[in-house]
Short mmCIF file of C-alpha atoms in Angstrom, two decimals:
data_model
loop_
_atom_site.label_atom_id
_atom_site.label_comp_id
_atom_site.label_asym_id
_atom_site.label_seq_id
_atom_site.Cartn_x
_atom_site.Cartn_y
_atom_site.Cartn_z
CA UNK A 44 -15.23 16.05 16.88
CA UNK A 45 -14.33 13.03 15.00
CA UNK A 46 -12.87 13.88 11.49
CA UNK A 47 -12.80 12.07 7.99
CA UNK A 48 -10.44 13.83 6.12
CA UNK A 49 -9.98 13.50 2.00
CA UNK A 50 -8.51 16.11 -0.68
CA UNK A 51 -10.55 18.32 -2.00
CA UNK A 52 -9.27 18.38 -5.44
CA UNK A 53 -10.08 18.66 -8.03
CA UNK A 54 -7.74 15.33 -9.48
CA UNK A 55 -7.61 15.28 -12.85
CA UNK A 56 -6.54 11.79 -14.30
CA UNK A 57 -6.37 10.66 -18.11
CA UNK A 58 -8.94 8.36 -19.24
CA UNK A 59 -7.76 5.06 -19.27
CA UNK A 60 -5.46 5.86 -16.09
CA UNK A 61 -5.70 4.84 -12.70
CA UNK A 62 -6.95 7.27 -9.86
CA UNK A 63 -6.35 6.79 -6.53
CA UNK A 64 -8.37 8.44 -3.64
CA UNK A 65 -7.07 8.97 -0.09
CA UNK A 66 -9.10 9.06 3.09
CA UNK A 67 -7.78 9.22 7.07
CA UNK A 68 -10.12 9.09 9.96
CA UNK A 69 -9.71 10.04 13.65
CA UNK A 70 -12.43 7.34 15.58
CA UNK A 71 -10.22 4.20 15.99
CA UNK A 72 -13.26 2.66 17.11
CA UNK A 73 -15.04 2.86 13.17
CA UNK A 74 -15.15 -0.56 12.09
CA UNK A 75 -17.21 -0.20 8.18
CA UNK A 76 -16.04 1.71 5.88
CA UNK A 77 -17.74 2.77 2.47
CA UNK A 78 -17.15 4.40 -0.70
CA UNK A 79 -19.85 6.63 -1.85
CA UNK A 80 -19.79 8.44 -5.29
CA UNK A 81 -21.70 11.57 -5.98
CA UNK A 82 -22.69 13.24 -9.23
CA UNK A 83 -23.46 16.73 -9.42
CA UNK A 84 -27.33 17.74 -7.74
CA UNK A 85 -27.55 13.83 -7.16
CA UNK A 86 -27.44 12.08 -4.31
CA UNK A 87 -24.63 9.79 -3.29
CA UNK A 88 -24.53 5.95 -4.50
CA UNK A 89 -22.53 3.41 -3.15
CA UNK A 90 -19.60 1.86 -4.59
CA UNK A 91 -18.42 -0.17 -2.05
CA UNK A 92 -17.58 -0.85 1.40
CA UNK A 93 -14.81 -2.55 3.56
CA UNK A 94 -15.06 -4.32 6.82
CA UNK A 95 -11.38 -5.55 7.20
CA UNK A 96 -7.68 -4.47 6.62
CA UNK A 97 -6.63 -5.82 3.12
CA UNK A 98 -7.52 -5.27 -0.44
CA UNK A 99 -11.30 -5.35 -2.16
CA UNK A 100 -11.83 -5.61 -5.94
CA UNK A 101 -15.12 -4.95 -7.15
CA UNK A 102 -14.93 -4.45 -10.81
CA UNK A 103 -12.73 -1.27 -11.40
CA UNK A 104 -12.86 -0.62 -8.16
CA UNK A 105 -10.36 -1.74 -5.18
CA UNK A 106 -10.68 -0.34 -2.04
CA UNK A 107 -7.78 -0.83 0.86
CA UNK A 108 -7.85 -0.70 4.71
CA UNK A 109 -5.54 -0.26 7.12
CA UNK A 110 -6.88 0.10 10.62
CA UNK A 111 -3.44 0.43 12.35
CA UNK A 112 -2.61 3.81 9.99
CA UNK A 113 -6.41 4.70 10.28
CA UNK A 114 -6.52 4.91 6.22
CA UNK A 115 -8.78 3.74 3.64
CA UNK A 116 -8.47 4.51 -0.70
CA UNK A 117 -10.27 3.89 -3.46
CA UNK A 118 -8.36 3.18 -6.76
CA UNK A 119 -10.71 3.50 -10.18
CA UNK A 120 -8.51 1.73 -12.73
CA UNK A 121 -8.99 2.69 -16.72
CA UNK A 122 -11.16 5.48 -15.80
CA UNK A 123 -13.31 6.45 -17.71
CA UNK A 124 -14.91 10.18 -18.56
CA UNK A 125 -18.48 9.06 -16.53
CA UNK A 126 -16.08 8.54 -13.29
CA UNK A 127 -15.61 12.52 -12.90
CA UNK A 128 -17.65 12.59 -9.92
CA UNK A 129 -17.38 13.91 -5.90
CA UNK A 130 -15.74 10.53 -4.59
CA UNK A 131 -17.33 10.51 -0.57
CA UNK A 132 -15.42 8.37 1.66
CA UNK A 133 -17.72 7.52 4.88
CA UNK A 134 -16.91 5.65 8.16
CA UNK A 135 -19.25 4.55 11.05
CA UNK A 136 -18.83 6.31 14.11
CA UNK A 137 -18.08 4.71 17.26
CA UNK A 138 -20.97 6.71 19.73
CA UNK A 139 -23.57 5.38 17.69
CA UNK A 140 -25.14 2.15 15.38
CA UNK A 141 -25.57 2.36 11.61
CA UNK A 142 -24.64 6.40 11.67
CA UNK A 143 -22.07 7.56 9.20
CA UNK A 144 -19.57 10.53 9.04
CA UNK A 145 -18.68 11.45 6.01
CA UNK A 146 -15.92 13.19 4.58
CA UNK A 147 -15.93 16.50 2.27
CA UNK A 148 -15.62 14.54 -1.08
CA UNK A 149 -12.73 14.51 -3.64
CA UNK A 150 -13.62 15.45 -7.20
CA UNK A 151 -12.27 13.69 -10.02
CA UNK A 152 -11.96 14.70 -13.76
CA UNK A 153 -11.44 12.01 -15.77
CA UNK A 154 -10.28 13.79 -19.19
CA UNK A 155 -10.35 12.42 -22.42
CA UNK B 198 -32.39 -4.16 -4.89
CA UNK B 199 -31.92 -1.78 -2.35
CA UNK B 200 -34.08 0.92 -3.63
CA UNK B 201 -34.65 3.89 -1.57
CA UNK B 202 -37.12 6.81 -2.73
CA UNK B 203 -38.08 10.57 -1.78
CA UNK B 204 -41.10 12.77 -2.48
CA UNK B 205 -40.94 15.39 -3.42
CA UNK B 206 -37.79 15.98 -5.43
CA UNK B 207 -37.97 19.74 -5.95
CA UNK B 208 -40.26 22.05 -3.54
CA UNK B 209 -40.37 25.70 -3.46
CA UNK B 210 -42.30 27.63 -0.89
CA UNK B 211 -43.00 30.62 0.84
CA UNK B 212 -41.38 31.52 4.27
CA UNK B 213 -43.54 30.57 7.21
CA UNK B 214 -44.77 27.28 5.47
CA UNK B 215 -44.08 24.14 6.48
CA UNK B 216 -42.69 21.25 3.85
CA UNK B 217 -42.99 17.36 4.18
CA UNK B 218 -40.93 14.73 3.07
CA UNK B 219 -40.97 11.49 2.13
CA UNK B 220 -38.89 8.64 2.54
CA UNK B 221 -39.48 5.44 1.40
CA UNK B 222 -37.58 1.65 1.15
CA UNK B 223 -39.32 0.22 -1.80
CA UNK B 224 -37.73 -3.53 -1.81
CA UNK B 225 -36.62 -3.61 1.79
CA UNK B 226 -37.59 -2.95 5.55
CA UNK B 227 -36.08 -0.23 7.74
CA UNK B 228 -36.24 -0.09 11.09
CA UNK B 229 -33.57 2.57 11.19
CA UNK B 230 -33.79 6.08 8.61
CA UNK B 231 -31.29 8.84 8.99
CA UNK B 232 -31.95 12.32 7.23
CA UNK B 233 -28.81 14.11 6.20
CA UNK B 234 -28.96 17.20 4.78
CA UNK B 235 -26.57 19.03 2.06
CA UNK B 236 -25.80 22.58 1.55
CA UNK B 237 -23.33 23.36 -1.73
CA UNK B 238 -19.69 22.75 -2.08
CA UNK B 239 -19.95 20.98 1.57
CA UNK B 240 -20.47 16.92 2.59
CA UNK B 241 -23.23 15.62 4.18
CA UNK B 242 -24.44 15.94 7.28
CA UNK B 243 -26.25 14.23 9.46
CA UNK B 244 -29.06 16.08 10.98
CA UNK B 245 -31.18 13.27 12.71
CA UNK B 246 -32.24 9.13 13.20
CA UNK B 247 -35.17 8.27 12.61
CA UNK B 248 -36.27 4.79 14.64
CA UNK B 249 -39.93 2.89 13.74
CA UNK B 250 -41.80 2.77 16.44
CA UNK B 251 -40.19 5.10 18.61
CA UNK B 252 -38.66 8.96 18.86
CA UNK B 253 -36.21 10.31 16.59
CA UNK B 254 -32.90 11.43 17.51
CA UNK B 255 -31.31 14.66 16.97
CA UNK B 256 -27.56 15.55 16.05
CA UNK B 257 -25.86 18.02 18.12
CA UNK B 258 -27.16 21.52 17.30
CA UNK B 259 -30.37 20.52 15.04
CA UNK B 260 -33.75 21.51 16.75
CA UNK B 261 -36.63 18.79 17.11
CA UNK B 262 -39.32 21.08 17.12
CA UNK B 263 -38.11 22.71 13.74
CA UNK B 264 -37.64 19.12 11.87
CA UNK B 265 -40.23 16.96 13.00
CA UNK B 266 -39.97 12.96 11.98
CA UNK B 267 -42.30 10.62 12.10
CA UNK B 268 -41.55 6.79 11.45
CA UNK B 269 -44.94 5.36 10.62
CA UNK B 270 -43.95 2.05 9.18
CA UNK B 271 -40.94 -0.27 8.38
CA UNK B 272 -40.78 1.51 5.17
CA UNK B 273 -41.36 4.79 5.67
CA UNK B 274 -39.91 8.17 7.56
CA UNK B 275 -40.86 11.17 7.06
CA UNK B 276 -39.20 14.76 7.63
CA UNK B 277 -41.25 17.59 8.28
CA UNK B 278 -39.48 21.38 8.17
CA UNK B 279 -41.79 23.44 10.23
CA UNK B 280 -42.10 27.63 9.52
CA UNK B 281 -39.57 27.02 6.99
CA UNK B 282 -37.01 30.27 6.77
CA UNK B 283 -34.81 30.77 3.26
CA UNK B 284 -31.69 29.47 5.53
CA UNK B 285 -33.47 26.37 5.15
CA UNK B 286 -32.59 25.99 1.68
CA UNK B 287 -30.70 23.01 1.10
CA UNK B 288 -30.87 19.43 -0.48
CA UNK B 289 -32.41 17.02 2.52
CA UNK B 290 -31.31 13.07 1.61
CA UNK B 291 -32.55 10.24 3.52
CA UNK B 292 -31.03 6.90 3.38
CA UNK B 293 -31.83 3.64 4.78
CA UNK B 294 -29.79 0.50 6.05
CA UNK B 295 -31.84 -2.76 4.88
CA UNK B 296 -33.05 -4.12 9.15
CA UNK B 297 -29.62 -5.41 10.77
CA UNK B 298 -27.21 -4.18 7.61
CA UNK B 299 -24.91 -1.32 8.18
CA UNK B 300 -24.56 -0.46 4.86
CA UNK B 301 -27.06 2.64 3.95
CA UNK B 302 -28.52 3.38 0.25
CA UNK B 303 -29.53 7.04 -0.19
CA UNK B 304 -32.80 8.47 -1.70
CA UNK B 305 -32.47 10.38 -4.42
CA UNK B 306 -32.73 13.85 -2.67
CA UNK B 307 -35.37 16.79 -1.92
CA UNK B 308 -33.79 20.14 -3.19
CA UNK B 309 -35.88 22.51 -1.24
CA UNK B 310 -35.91 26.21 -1.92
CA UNK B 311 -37.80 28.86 1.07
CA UNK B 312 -38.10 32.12 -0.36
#
């Protein structure tokens, strides 16, 4: 079974501060990588995604890839209170188009 | 853009019933649905693909004839939970990947209840 593996949590960062999510996957074949944030008894929304090894801004947001380690994190810079969310890192899986594994989520608490 | 819906967003029923829902691409076509469903505390999983104009297909360990799909347009999939039983109970998400995109948007959830 191919794993996507983040911490659970909870992390509790300072508003204003920067938090920084890890996630490692197992299928060297996954080539897109995404970013999903989910709000308590919502669904998940995207945030962003990542095709290559490197750095993406978006915003707050930066998201970084590295194939070779098999690693991809989000960082949320001057976070704010409505970032405390379930932060769902997701990665395609190699057996099939378009179909996305997902990890267990990392909760953040941004605290005044 | 990007706009994915579900119908119903809350359903209760009785054991034994069956429960159908909706999933719809409002701005965009689909070719390609997947139907993930949620319990608490835990991540998504996927439970099946649902492909326009042909069968759906089933993750390992999720029976067909218990959640039937039906793809009847470019913009629409729908899940069916047949004799529903309370271990049913969970929050079923759809989401959609706009025709030759990988990236998926997500409905915004049916939390169904079986008592």
């Amino acid at each position: 079974q191919k794993e996507v593996e983040q911490n659970s949590g909870p992390l509790s960062v300072p508003e204003g501060a920067i938090a920084s999510l890890n996630c490692t996957y197992s299928d060297r074949v996954s080539q897109s990588f995404f970013w999903y944030r989910q709000y308590s008894g919502k669904s998940p929304e995207l945030i962003m995604s990542i095709y290559s090894n490197g750095d993406k801004e978006d915003g707050r947001f930066t998201a970084q890839l590295n194939k070779a380690s098999q690693y991809v994190s989000l960082l949320i810079r001057d976070s704010q209170p409505s970032d405390s969310a379930t932060y769902l890192c997701a990665v395609t899986r190699g057996d099939s188009w378009g179909k996305l594994q997902f990890g267990a989520g990392t909760q953040v608490v941004v605290t005044p | 853009g990007a706009v994915v819906s579900q119908h119903p967003s809350r359903v209760i029923c009785k054991s034994g019933t069956s429960v159908k829902i909706e999933c719809r691409s409002l701005d965009f076509q689909a070719t390609t649905m997947f139907w993930y469903r949620q319990f608490p505390k835990q991540s998504l999983m996927l439970m099946a693909t649902s492909n326009e104009g042909s069968k759906a297909t089933y993750e390992q360990g999720v029976e067909k004839d218990k959640f039937l799909i039906n793809h009847a347009s470019l913009t629409l999939s729908t899940l069916t939970v047949t004799s529903a039983h309370p271990e049913d109970s969970s929050f079923y998400i759809c989401s959609a990947p706009p025709t030759g995109e990988e990236t998926q948007y997500f409905g915004p959830g049916t939390r169904l209840l079986v008592l």
